[in-house]
Structures are given as C-alpha cells and as structure tokens.
PDB file of C-alpha atoms in Angstrom:
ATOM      1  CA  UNK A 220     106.816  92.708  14.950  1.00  0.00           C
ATOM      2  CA  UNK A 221     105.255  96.135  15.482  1.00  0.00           C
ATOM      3  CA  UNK A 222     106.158  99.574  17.335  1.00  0.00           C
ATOM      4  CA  UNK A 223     104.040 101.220  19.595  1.00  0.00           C
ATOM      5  CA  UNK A 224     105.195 104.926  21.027  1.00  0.00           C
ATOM      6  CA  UNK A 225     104.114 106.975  23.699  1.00  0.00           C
ATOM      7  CA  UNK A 226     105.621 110.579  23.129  1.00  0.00           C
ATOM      8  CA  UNK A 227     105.810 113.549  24.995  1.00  0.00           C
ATOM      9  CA  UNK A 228     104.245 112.434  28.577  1.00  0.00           C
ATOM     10  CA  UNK A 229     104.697 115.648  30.592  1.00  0.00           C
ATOM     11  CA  UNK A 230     105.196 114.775  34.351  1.00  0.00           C
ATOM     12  CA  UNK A 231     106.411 116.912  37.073  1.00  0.00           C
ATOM     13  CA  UNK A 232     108.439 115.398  39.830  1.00  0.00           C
ATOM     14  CA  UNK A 233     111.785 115.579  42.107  1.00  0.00           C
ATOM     15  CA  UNK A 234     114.687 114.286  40.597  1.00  0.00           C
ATOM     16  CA  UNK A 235     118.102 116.040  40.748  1.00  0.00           C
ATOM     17  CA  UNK A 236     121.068 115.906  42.976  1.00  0.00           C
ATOM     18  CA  UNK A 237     120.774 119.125  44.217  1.00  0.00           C
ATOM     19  CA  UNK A 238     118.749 119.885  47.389  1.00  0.00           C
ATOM     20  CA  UNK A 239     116.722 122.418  45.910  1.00  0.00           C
ATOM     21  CA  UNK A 240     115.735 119.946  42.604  1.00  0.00           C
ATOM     22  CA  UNK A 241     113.941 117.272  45.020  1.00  0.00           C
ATOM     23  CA  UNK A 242     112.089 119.592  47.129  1.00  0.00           C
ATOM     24  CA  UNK A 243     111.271 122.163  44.278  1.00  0.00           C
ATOM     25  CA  UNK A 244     110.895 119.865  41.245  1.00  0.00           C
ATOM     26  CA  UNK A 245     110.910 120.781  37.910  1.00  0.00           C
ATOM     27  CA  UNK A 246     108.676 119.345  34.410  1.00  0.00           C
ATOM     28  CA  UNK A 247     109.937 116.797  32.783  1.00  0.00           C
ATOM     29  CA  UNK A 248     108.891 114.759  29.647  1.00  0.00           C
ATOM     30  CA  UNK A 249     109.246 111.149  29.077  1.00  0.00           C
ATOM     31  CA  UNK A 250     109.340 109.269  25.449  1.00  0.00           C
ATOM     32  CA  UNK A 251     108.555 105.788  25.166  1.00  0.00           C
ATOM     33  CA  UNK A 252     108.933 103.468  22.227  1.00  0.00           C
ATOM     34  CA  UNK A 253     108.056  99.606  22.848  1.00  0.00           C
ATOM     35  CA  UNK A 254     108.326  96.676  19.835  1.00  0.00           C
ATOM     36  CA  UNK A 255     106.099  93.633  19.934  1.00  0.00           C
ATOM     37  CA  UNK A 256     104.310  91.365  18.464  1.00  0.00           C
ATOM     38  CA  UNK A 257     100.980  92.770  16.780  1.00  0.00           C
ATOM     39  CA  UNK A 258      99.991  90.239  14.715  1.00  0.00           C
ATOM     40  CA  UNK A 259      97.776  88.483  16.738  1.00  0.00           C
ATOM     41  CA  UNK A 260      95.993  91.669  18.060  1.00  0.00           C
ATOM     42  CA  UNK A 261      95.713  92.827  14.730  1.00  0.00           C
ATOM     43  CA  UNK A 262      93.281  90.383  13.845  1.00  0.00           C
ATOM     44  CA  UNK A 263      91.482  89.905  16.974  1.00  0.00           C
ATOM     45  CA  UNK A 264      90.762  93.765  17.751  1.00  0.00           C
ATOM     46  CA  UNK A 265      91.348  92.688  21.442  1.00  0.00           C
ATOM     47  CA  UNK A 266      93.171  94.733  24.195  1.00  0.00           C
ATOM     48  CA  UNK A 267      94.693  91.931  25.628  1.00  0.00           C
ATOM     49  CA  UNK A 268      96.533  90.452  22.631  1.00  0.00           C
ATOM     50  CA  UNK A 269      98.483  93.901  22.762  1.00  0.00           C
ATOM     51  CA  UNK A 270     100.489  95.973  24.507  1.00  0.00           C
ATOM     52  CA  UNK A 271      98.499  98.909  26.720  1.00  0.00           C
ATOM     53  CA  UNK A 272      99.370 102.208  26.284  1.00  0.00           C
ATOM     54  CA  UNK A 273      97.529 102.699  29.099  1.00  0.00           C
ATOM     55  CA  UNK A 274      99.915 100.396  31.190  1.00  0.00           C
ATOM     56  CA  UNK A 275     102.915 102.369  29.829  1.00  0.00           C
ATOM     57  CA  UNK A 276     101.543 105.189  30.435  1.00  0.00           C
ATOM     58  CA  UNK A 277     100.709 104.461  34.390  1.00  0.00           C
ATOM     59  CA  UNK A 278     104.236 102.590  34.750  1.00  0.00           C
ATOM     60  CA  UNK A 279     105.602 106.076  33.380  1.00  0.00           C
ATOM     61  CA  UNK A 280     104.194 108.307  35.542  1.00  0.00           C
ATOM     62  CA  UNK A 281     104.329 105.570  38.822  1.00  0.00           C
ATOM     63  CA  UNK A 282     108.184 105.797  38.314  1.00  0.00           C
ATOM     64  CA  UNK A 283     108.527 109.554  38.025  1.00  0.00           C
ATOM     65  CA  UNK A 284     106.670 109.707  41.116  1.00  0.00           C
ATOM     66  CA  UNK A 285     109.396 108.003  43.167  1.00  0.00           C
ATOM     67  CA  UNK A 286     112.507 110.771  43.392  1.00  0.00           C
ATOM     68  CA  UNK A 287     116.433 110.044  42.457  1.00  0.00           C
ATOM     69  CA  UNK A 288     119.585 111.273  41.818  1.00  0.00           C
ATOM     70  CA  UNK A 289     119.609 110.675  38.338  1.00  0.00           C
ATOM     71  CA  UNK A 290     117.924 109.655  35.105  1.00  0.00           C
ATOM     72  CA  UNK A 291     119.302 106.861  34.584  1.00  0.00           C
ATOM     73  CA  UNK A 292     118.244 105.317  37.473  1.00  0.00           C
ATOM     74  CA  UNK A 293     114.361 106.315  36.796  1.00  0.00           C
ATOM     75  CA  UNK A 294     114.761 105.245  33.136  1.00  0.00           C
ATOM     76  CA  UNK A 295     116.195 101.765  34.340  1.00  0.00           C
ATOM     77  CA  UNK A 296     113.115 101.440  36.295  1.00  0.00           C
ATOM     78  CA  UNK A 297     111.100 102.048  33.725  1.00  0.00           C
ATOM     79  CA  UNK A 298     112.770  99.697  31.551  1.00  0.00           C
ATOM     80  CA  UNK A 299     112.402  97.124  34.206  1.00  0.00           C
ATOM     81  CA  UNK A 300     109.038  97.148  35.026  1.00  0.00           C
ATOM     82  CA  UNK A 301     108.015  96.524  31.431  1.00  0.00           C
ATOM     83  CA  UNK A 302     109.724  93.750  30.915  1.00  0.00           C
ATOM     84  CA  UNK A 303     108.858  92.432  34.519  1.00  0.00           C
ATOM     85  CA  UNK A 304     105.404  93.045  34.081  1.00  0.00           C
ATOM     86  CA  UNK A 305     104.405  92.810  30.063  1.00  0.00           C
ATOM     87  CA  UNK A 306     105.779  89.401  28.600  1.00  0.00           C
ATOM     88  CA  UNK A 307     104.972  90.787  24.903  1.00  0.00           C
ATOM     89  CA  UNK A 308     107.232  93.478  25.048  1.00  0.00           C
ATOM     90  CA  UNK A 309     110.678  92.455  23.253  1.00  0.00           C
ATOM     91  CA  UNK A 310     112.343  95.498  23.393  1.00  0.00           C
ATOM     92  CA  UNK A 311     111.983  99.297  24.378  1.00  0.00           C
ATOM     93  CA  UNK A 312     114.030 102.439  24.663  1.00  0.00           C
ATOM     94  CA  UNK A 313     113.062 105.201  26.622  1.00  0.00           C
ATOM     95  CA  UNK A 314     113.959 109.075  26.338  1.00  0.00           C
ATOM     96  CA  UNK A 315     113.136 110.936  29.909  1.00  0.00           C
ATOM     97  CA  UNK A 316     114.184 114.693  29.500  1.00  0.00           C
ATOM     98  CA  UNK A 317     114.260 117.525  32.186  1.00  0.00           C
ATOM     99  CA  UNK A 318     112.957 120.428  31.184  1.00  0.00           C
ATOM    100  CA  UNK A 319     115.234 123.793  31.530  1.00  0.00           C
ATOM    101  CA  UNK A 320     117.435 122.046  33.833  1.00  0.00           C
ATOM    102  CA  UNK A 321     120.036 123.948  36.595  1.00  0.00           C
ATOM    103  CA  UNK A 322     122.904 123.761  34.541  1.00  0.00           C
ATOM    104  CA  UNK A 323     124.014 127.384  34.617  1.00  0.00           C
ATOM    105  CA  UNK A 324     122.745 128.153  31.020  1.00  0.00           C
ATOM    106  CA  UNK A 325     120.221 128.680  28.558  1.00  0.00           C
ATOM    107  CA  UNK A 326     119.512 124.764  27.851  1.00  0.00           C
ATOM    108  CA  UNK A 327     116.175 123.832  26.715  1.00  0.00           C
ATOM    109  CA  UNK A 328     116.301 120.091  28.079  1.00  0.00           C
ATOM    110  CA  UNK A 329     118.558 117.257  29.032  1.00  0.00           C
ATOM    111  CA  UNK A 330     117.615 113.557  28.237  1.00  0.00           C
ATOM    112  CA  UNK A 331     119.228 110.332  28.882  1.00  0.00           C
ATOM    113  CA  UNK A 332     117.925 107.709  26.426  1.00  0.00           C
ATOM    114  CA  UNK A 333     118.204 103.918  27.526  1.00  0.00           C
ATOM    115  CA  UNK A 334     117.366 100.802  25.808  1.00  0.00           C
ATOM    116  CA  UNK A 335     116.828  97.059  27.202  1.00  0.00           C
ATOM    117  CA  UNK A 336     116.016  93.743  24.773  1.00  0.00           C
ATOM    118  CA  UNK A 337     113.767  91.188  26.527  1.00  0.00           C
ATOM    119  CA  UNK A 338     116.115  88.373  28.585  1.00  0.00           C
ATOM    120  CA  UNK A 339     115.388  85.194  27.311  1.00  0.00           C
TER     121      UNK A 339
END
C-alpha cells in the first residue's frame, strides 16, 4: 500500500450560503491524500498501474466548478467520484478550505476534512 497527495490545489469558485458567496466567489484550496496499491506500478514504470494525479487533479477542480451550500457536500463529491471512477483507490480523505471566509472576523481559512474507505 502506498500514499499519493495532491496539496494545495488553489481553485476559485461559488460556494457559500450567502447570496453574495455564489455570485462573488471567493479562493479556495483543496488537499487530497489517496492510498493504493503501488506495487505493481512500481515495477512496471507504467501510468496505468497507478493512480493519476492528473485524474485527481481534474476530478478536483470539475467538482469545485459546480456551486453548493456547503463543503461537505463538494467534498462528498469528490470522495465519490474517486471511488466511482478509480477502482485502485482504497481510501482517501480530502481537506477543501475557503480562503478568508465571511465569518465576521479575521480567520485565515475554514476546512472541512472528509474521509471514505473503498465499499467492498
């Protein structure tokens, strides 16, 4: 079993509840860390007997694209489509912060961190 991360994919986009958060939008920055199997692709030096951070990385920014309410529901999609669309990946947790968010104070970031272990 192996780790593979993606860090610090900045993204801007139109999440928020508040009016002014979807049509404004604000930066945000999205952490991904995925565990597989990188045995095999260790000794073949081929792409497809890993896990593309490529694909994460267009998943990532695919989902940020599409505007909700709330974190949680864009990091459950993220979580989602990973598993539905990457058999090797056996488990992955992903951090998506917003960056100086409208909370009324001096507050660098928010994240919501999620993790999700492959059905069987």
């Amino acid at each position: 079993m192996g780790i593979i991360k993606v860090e610090n994919i900045r993204v801007f986009a139109h999440h928020g509840c508040l009016e002014e958060e979807t049509k404004i939008g604000s930066e945000y920055r999205v952490d991904l860390q995925i565990k597989a199997n990188l045995k095999t692709s260790s000794k073949t030096d081929n792409l497809v007997d890993t896990v593309d951070y490529v694909f994460l990385n267009r998943i990532i920014k695919e989902e940020m694209a599409l505007p909700s309410k709330l974190l949680e529901t864009v990091s459950k999609r993220i979580l989602d489509r990973i598993f539905d669309e990457n058999i090797q990946v056996k488990k992955a947790t992903v951090w998506v912060s917003k960056i100086n968010p409208p909370i009324g104070g001096d507050v660098e970031k928010v994240t919501i961190k999620m993790t999700d272990k492959r059905k069987k």
